[in-house]
PDB file of C-alpha atoms in Angstrom:
ATOM      1  CA  UNK L   9     119.708 112.596 109.169  1.00 77.00           C
ATOM      2  CA  UNK L  10     116.446 110.996 108.180  1.00 85.00           C
ATOM      3  CA  UNK L  11     114.350 109.672 111.036  1.00 92.00           C
ATOM      4  CA  UNK L  12     110.789 108.504 111.664  1.00 96.00           C
ATOM      5  CA  UNK L  13     109.263 108.608 115.132  1.00 97.00           C
ATOM      6  CA  UNK L  14     106.144 106.755 116.173  1.00 98.00           C
ATOM      7  CA  UNK L  15     105.770 107.736 119.787  1.00 96.00           C
ATOM      8  CA  UNK L  16     102.771 105.488 120.461  1.00 97.00           C
ATOM      9  CA  UNK L  17     104.152 102.022 121.138  1.00 97.00           C
ATOM     10  CA  UNK L  18     100.789 100.384 121.753  1.00 97.00           C
ATOM     11  CA  UNK L  19      97.178 101.482 121.423  1.00 97.00           C
ATOM     12  CA  UNK L  20      94.119  99.522 122.495  1.00 97.00           C
ATOM     13  CA  UNK L  21      90.579 100.608 121.678  1.00 97.00           C
ATOM     14  CA  UNK L  22      87.154  99.052 121.592  1.00 97.00           C
ATOM     15  CA  UNK L  23      85.700  98.103 118.248  1.00 97.00           C
ATOM     16  CA  UNK L  24      83.933 100.935 116.384  1.00 97.00           C
ATOM     17  CA  UNK L  25      86.028 103.618 118.046  1.00 97.00           C
ATOM     18  CA  UNK L  26      88.096 105.968 115.897  1.00 97.00           C
ATOM     19  CA  UNK L  27      91.850 105.818 116.411  1.00 97.00           C
ATOM     20  CA  UNK L  28      94.726 107.973 115.177  1.00 98.00           C
ATOM     21  CA  UNK L  29      98.291 106.756 114.808  1.00 98.00           C
ATOM     22  CA  UNK L  30     100.899 109.485 114.974  1.00 98.00           C
ATOM     23  CA  UNK L  31     103.998 109.782 112.815  1.00 98.00           C
ATOM     24  CA  UNK L  32     106.642 112.499 112.918  1.00 98.00           C
ATOM     25  CA  UNK L  33     109.570 112.523 110.523  1.00 96.00           C
ATOM     26  CA  UNK L  34     112.850 114.362 110.043  1.00 94.00           C
ATOM     27  CA  UNK L  35     114.539 115.012 106.723  1.00 90.00           C
ATOM     28  CA  UNK L  36     116.735 117.693 105.207  1.00 86.00           C
ATOM     29  CA  UNK L  37     115.429 117.185 101.724  1.00 84.00           C
ATOM     30  CA  UNK L  38     112.536 119.014 100.095  1.00 84.00           C
ATOM     31  CA  UNK L  39     111.536 116.045  97.963  1.00 85.00           C
ATOM     32  CA  UNK L  40     110.697 112.860  99.768  1.00 88.00           C
ATOM     33  CA  UNK L  41     108.072 110.163 100.027  1.00 89.00           C
ATOM     34  CA  UNK L  42     106.142 108.927 103.012  1.00 93.00           C
ATOM     35  CA  UNK L  43     104.532 105.531 103.434  1.00 94.00           C
ATOM     36  CA  UNK L  44     102.308 103.602 105.798  1.00 96.00           C
ATOM     37  CA  UNK L  45     102.489  99.832 106.038  1.00 96.00           C
ATOM     38  CA  UNK L  46     100.411  97.373 108.050  1.00 96.00           C
ATOM     39  CA  UNK L  47     101.963  94.231 109.519  1.00 96.00           C
ATOM     40  CA  UNK L  48      99.434  91.631 110.695  1.00 93.00           C
ATOM     41  CA  UNK L  49     100.562  88.706 112.876  1.00 89.00           C
ATOM     42  CA  UNK L  50     101.495  86.735 109.754  1.00 86.00           C
ATOM     43  CA  UNK L  51     104.452  89.094 109.337  1.00 87.00           C
ATOM     44  CA  UNK L  52     103.970  90.346 105.792  1.00 89.00           C
ATOM     45  CA  UNK L  53     104.145  94.123 105.414  1.00 93.00           C
ATOM     46  CA  UNK L  54     101.080  95.361 103.558  1.00 94.00           C
ATOM     47  CA  UNK L  55     101.389  98.640 101.671  1.00 92.00           C
ATOM     48  CA  UNK L  56      98.670 101.165 102.564  1.00 94.00           C
ATOM     49  CA  UNK L  57      99.656 104.533 101.093  1.00 92.00           C
ATOM     50  CA  UNK L  58     102.452 106.559  99.517  1.00 90.00           C
ATOM     51  CA  UNK L  59     102.489 110.344  99.641  1.00 90.00           C
ATOM     52  CA  UNK L  60     105.026 112.715  98.084  1.00 88.00           C
ATOM     53  CA  UNK L  61     106.190 115.832  99.873  1.00 89.00           C
ATOM     54  CA  UNK L  62     104.526 118.214  97.394  1.00 87.00           C
ATOM     55  CA  UNK L  63     101.049 116.856  97.904  1.00 84.00           C
ATOM     56  CA  UNK L  64      99.573 117.979 101.210  1.00 82.00           C
ATOM     57  CA  UNK L  65      96.008 117.043 100.429  1.00 82.00           C
ATOM     58  CA  UNK L  66      94.472 114.739 102.952  1.00 83.00           C
ATOM     59  CA  UNK L  67      93.484 111.356 101.597  1.00 84.00           C
ATOM     60  CA  UNK L  68      90.600 109.095 102.479  1.00 86.00           C
ATOM     61  CA  UNK L  69      90.233 105.474 101.486  1.00 87.00           C
ATOM     62  CA  UNK L  70      87.201 103.847 103.007  1.00 92.00           C
ATOM     63  CA  UNK L  71      87.658 103.851 106.775  1.00 94.00           C
ATOM     64  CA  UNK L  72      91.273 104.995 106.448  1.00 95.00           C
ATOM     65  CA  UNK L  73      92.399 108.600 106.215  1.00 94.00           C
ATOM     66  CA  UNK L  74      95.763 110.323 106.280  1.00 94.00           C
ATOM     67  CA  UNK L  75      96.627 113.842 107.431  1.00 94.00           C
ATOM     68  CA  UNK L  76      99.924 115.137 106.018  1.00 94.00           C
ATOM     69  CA  UNK L  77     101.167 118.395 107.533  1.00 93.00           C
ATOM     70  CA  UNK L  78     104.517 119.534 106.210  1.00 92.00           C
ATOM     71  CA  UNK L  79     104.684 122.424 108.681  1.00 92.00           C
ATOM     72  CA  UNK L  80     104.824 120.004 111.605  1.00 94.00           C
ATOM     73  CA  UNK L  81     106.541 117.153 109.727  1.00 95.00           C
ATOM     74  CA  UNK L  82     103.707 114.821 110.560  1.00 96.00           C
ATOM     75  CA  UNK L  83     101.865 112.172 108.605  1.00 96.00           C
ATOM     76  CA  UNK L  84      99.120 110.808 110.839  1.00 97.00           C
ATOM     77  CA  UNK L  85      96.843 107.888 110.069  1.00 96.00           C
ATOM     78  CA  UNK L  86      93.245 107.609 111.277  1.00 96.00           C
ATOM     79  CA  UNK L  87      91.029 104.544 111.243  1.00 96.00           C
ATOM     80  CA  UNK L  88      87.348 105.347 111.572  1.00 96.00           C
ATOM     81  CA  UNK L  89      84.945 102.844 113.117  1.00 97.00           C
ATOM     82  CA  UNK L  90      87.744 100.407 113.884  1.00 97.00           C
ATOM     83  CA  UNK L  91      87.273  96.667 113.449  1.00 96.00           C
ATOM     84  CA  UNK L  92      88.972  93.677 115.026  1.00 96.00           C
ATOM     85  CA  UNK L  93      90.653  92.925 111.664  1.00 95.00           C
ATOM     86  CA  UNK L  94      92.482  96.242 111.947  1.00 96.00           C
ATOM     87  CA  UNK L  95      94.568  94.773 114.777  1.00 97.00           C
ATOM     88  CA  UNK L  96      98.181  94.828 113.592  1.00 97.00           C
ATOM     89  CA  UNK L  97     101.448  96.717 113.878  1.00 98.00           C
ATOM     90  CA  UNK L  98     101.465  99.842 111.735  1.00 98.00           C
ATOM     91  CA  UNK L  99     104.659 101.371 110.396  1.00 98.00           C
ATOM     92  CA  UNK L 100     105.217 104.838 109.083  1.00 97.00           C
ATOM     93  CA  UNK L 101     108.185 105.131 106.734  1.00 95.00           C
ATOM     94  CA  UNK L 102     110.216 107.691 104.801  1.00 93.00           C
ATOM     95  CA  UNK L 103     112.203 107.306 101.608  1.00 87.00           C
ATOM     96  CA  UNK L 104     115.864 108.216 101.929  1.00 73.00           C
ATOM     97  CA  UNK L 105     116.719 110.624  99.094  1.00 66.00           C
ATOM     98  CA  UNK L 106     120.428 110.516  99.977  1.00 63.00           C
ATOM     99  CA  UNK L 107     120.719 106.817  99.428  1.00 64.00           C
ATOM    100  CA  UNK L 108     121.829 105.459  96.104  1.00 61.00           C
ATOM    101  CA  UNK L 109     119.095 102.901  96.502  1.00 63.00           C
ATOM    102  CA  UNK L 110     115.402 103.349  97.139  1.00 67.00           C
ATOM    103  CA  UNK L 111     115.992 102.763 100.818  1.00 83.00           C
ATOM    104  CA  UNK L 112     113.043 103.107 103.173  1.00 88.00           C
ATOM    105  CA  UNK L 113     113.491 104.221 106.754  1.00 91.00           C
ATOM    106  CA  UNK L 114     110.890 102.787 109.075  1.00 95.00           C
ATOM    107  CA  UNK L 115     109.611 103.967 112.411  1.00 96.00           C
ATOM    108  CA  UNK L 116     109.485 101.548 115.309  1.00 96.00           C
ATOM    109  CA  UNK L 117     105.811 100.840 114.741  1.00 97.00           C
ATOM    110  CA  UNK L 118     102.584 101.174 116.703  1.00 98.00           C
ATOM    111  CA  UNK L 119     100.852  97.995 117.827  1.00 97.00           C
ATOM    112  CA  UNK L 120      97.108  98.494 117.499  1.00 98.00           C
ATOM    113  CA  UNK L 121      94.707  96.171 119.306  1.00 97.00           C
ATOM    114  CA  UNK L 122      91.008  96.386 118.621  1.00 97.00           C
ATOM    115  CA  UNK L 123      88.907  94.740 121.341  1.00 95.00           C
ATOM    116  CA  UNK L 124      85.477  93.320 120.454  1.00 93.00           C
TER     117      UNK L 124
ATOM    118  CA  UNK J  27      98.932  89.276  98.113  1.00 65.00           C
ATOM    119  CA  UNK J  28     101.843  91.065  96.505  1.00 66.00           C
ATOM    120  CA  UNK J  29     103.284  88.245  94.403  1.00 87.00           C
ATOM    121  CA  UNK J  30     106.568  88.410  96.290  1.00 94.00           C
ATOM    122  CA  UNK J  31     107.487  85.015  97.687  1.00 95.00           C
ATOM    123  CA  UNK J  32     110.186  83.983 100.131  1.00 96.00           C
ATOM    124  CA  UNK J  33     111.629  80.668 101.224  1.00 95.00           C
ATOM    125  CA  UNK J  34     111.956  79.098 103.624  1.00 96.00           C
ATOM    126  CA  UNK J  35     109.317  80.470 105.975  1.00 95.00           C
ATOM    127  CA  UNK J  36     111.182  79.425 109.097  1.00 96.00           C
ATOM    128  CA  UNK J  37     114.754  78.374 109.771  1.00 96.00           C
ATOM    129  CA  UNK J  38     116.765  77.359 112.816  1.00 98.00           C
ATOM    130  CA  UNK J  39     120.567  77.528 112.709  1.00 98.00           C
ATOM    131  CA  UNK J  40     123.374  77.453 115.222  1.00 97.00           C
ATOM    132  CA  UNK J  41     125.988  80.115 115.805  1.00 97.00           C
ATOM    133  CA  UNK J  42     128.777  80.075 113.223  1.00 97.00           C
ATOM    134  CA  UNK J  43     126.724  78.434 110.498  1.00 98.00           C
ATOM    135  CA  UNK J  44     125.826  79.939 107.157  1.00 98.00           C
ATOM    136  CA  UNK J  45     122.335  80.520 105.753  1.00 98.00           C
ATOM    137  CA  UNK J  46     120.803  81.350 102.381  1.00 98.00           C
ATOM    138  CA  UNK J  47     117.380  82.953 102.073  1.00 98.00           C
ATOM    139  CA  UNK J  48     115.534  83.252  98.778  1.00 98.00           C
ATOM    140  CA  UNK J  49     113.115  85.734  97.273  1.00 97.00           C
ATOM    141  CA  UNK J  50     111.115  85.860  94.062  1.00 95.00           C
ATOM    142  CA  UNK J  51     110.103  89.347  93.017  1.00 91.00           C
ATOM    143  CA  UNK J  52     106.737  90.435  91.716  1.00 88.00           C
ATOM    144  CA  UNK J  53     106.284  90.114  87.976  1.00 85.00           C
ATOM    145  CA  UNK J  54     107.629  93.182  86.160  1.00 86.00           C
ATOM    146  CA  UNK J  55     109.835  94.288  89.056  1.00 89.00           C
ATOM    147  CA  UNK J  56     113.603  94.489  88.538  1.00 89.00           C
ATOM    148  CA  UNK J  57     114.637  95.711  91.985  1.00 91.00           C
ATOM    149  CA  UNK J  58     114.854  93.692  95.179  1.00 94.00           C
ATOM    150  CA  UNK J  59     115.590  95.049  98.645  1.00 94.00           C
ATOM    151  CA  UNK J  60     116.303  93.090 101.806  1.00 96.00           C
ATOM    152  CA  UNK J  61     115.421  94.179 105.324  1.00 96.00           C
ATOM    153  CA  UNK J  62     116.086  92.728 108.773  1.00 97.00           C
ATOM    154  CA  UNK J  63     113.388  93.132 111.395  1.00 97.00           C
ATOM    155  CA  UNK J  64     114.342  92.312 114.960  1.00 96.00           C
ATOM    156  CA  UNK J  65     111.578  91.553 117.421  1.00 93.00           C
ATOM    157  CA  UNK J  66     109.612  94.654 118.354  1.00 91.00           C
ATOM    158  CA  UNK J  67     111.424  96.922 115.919  1.00 94.00           C
ATOM    159  CA  UNK J  68     110.907  98.349 112.473  1.00 95.00           C
ATOM    160  CA  UNK J  69     112.646  96.812 109.457  1.00 96.00           C
ATOM    161  CA  UNK J  70     116.252  97.880 108.823  1.00 95.00           C
ATOM    162  CA  UNK J  71     117.608  98.137 105.287  1.00 93.00           C
ATOM    163  CA  UNK J  72     120.328  95.589 104.483  1.00 95.00           C
ATOM    164  CA  UNK J  73     120.928  96.143 100.756  1.00 93.00           C
ATOM    165  CA  UNK J  74     119.278  96.449  97.384  1.00 92.00           C
ATOM    166  CA  UNK J  75     119.852  94.793  94.025  1.00 93.00           C
ATOM    167  CA  UNK J  76     118.969  96.409  90.725  1.00 90.00           C
ATOM    168  CA  UNK J  77     119.514  94.539  87.466  1.00 88.00           C
ATOM    169  CA  UNK J  78     121.825  92.024  89.158  1.00 90.00           C
ATOM    170  CA  UNK J  79     124.096  94.628  90.778  1.00 91.00           C
ATOM    171  CA  UNK J  80     124.215  95.757  94.419  1.00 90.00           C
ATOM    172  CA  UNK J  81     122.719  99.218  94.403  1.00 86.00           C
ATOM    173  CA  UNK J  82     123.050 100.409  97.986  1.00 86.00           C
ATOM    174  CA  UNK J  83     123.798  98.981 101.394  1.00 89.00           C
ATOM    175  CA  UNK J  84     122.818  99.710 104.972  1.00 89.00           C
ATOM    176  CA  UNK J  85     124.933  99.329 108.116  1.00 90.00           C
ATOM    177  CA  UNK J  86     125.452  95.608 107.906  1.00 95.00           C
ATOM    178  CA  UNK J  87     128.821  93.791 107.918  1.00 96.00           C
ATOM    179  CA  UNK J  88     130.247  92.059 104.836  1.00 96.00           C
ATOM    180  CA  UNK J  89     129.159  88.658 106.112  1.00 97.00           C
ATOM    181  CA  UNK J  90     125.734  89.716 104.819  1.00 98.00           C
ATOM    182  CA  UNK J  91     125.912  89.290 101.058  1.00 96.00           C
ATOM    183  CA  UNK J  92     123.487  88.818  98.223  1.00 96.00           C
ATOM    184  CA  UNK J  93     122.850  87.958  94.635  1.00 96.00           C
ATOM    185  CA  UNK J  94     120.264  88.803  92.031  1.00 95.00           C
ATOM    186  CA  UNK J  95     119.612  86.512  89.103  1.00 93.00           C
ATOM    187  CA  UNK J  96     118.606  87.325  85.495  1.00 92.00           C
ATOM    188  CA  UNK J  97     114.961  86.606  86.367  1.00 89.00           C
ATOM    189  CA  UNK J  98     115.322  89.209  89.178  1.00 90.00           C
ATOM    190  CA  UNK J  99     114.935  86.696  91.976  1.00 93.00           C
ATOM    191  CA  UNK J 100     117.419  87.193  94.790  1.00 96.00           C
ATOM    192  CA  UNK J 101     119.324  85.489  97.579  1.00 97.00           C
ATOM    193  CA  UNK J 102     120.511  86.782 100.916  1.00 98.00           C
ATOM    194  CA  UNK J 103     123.491  84.959 102.394  1.00 98.00           C
ATOM    195  CA  UNK J 104     124.667  85.340 105.951  1.00 98.00           C
ATOM    196  CA  UNK J 105     127.968  83.785 107.027  1.00 97.00           C
ATOM    197  CA  UNK J 106     129.257  83.117 110.554  1.00 97.00           C
ATOM    198  CA  UNK J 107     125.820  83.482 112.108  1.00 98.00           C
ATOM    199  CA  UNK J 108     125.558  85.280 115.426  1.00 98.00           C
ATOM    200  CA  UNK J 109     122.777  85.136 118.002  1.00 97.00           C
ATOM    201  CA  UNK J 110     121.777  88.727 117.125  1.00 97.00           C
ATOM    202  CA  UNK J 111     121.058  87.652 113.558  1.00 98.00           C
ATOM    203  CA  UNK J 112     117.832  86.088 114.835  1.00 98.00           C
ATOM    204  CA  UNK J 113     115.120  88.128 113.138  1.00 97.00           C
ATOM    205  CA  UNK J 114     112.461  88.266 110.452  1.00 97.00           C
ATOM    206  CA  UNK J 115     114.110  88.812 107.065  1.00 98.00           C
ATOM    207  CA  UNK J 116     111.906  90.623 104.595  1.00 96.00           C
ATOM    208  CA  UNK J 117     112.355  90.896 100.882  1.00 96.00           C
ATOM    209  CA  UNK J 118     110.673  93.676  98.903  1.00 94.00           C
ATOM    210  CA  UNK J 119     110.436  94.239  95.185  1.00 93.00           C
ATOM    211  CA  UNK J 120     109.769  97.409  93.208  1.00 88.00           C
ATOM    212  CA  UNK J 121     109.493  98.380  89.564  1.00 86.00           C
ATOM    213  CA  UNK J 122     112.724 100.384  89.613  1.00 78.00           C
ATOM    214  CA  UNK J 123     115.333 101.599  92.071  1.00 72.00           C
ATOM    215  CA  UNK J 124     114.017 105.174  92.180  1.00 74.00           C
ATOM    216  CA  UNK J 125     113.213 106.624  95.591  1.00 69.00           C
ATOM    217  CA  UNK J 126     109.552 107.198  94.864  1.00 71.00           C
ATOM    218  CA  UNK J 127     108.833 103.598  94.033  1.00 79.00           C
ATOM    219  CA  UNK J 128     106.603 101.664  96.358  1.00 86.00           C
ATOM    220  CA  UNK J 129     108.194  98.515  97.717  1.00 89.00           C
ATOM    221  CA  UNK J 130     106.011  95.434  97.996  1.00 91.00           C
ATOM    222  CA  UNK J 131     107.001  92.955 100.661  1.00 93.00           C
ATOM    223  CA  UNK J 132     106.984  89.199 100.879  1.00 94.00           C
ATOM    224  CA  UNK J 133     105.886  87.205 103.932  1.00 93.00           C
ATOM    225  CA  UNK J 134     109.404  86.995 105.338  1.00 95.00           C
ATOM    226  CA  UNK J 135     111.700  84.288 106.648  1.00 97.00           C
ATOM    227  CA  UNK J 136     111.944  83.876 110.406  1.00 97.00           C
ATOM    228  CA  UNK J 137     115.518  82.954 111.335  1.00 98.00           C
ATOM    229  CA  UNK J 138     116.418  81.706 114.789  1.00 98.00           C
ATOM    230  CA  UNK J 139     120.090  81.358 115.675  1.00 98.00           C
ATOM    231  CA  UNK J 140     120.865  79.184 118.698  1.00 97.00           C
TER     232      UNK J 140
END
């Protein structure tokens, strides 16, 4: 069965520190898609990145970077030089290739608090 | 902003009542998915509509039903409300129903059942 585990329930760091959010997934399929979403207090899920299972290149977008390692079924997210505006709940998610619909399976989320 | 809108933003109902939530998809998107997010948890897939037909369903009872209209907007209906239905209901739209499509979410409707 498909599953996403975000073992870190809450993380609190001081502004300007680097922080890594862990994500481990389980799937039987060889073709799948991974996502990260950010959910600020307003509630709206903001799309951050999509990565397909055949592309293991790390990606960097400004202060954000993602490390995809198929061998360990992990898709970790790092924020460099964190800012207070980064405070939110972050969800890692996996597409379900066995669903007739483009169903996304979400982890339980990591609540990130950046202290000034 | 994604262009996905939802109404109402907040709603309070009592047990046994019925509720209808609405979603307008992003321009150019023909697929709408609905998710339920209980407090402190990740969103759970309810169902998806593609070109006005239900295209997949999660583990939710039949009292959760939906519609999609020709303009691709959608409704989520919940009958016989229970206390556990209290949650944030999120609508997401995507260009197609294929698994690789990114889903773009609206701001959600917060439902409280008393």
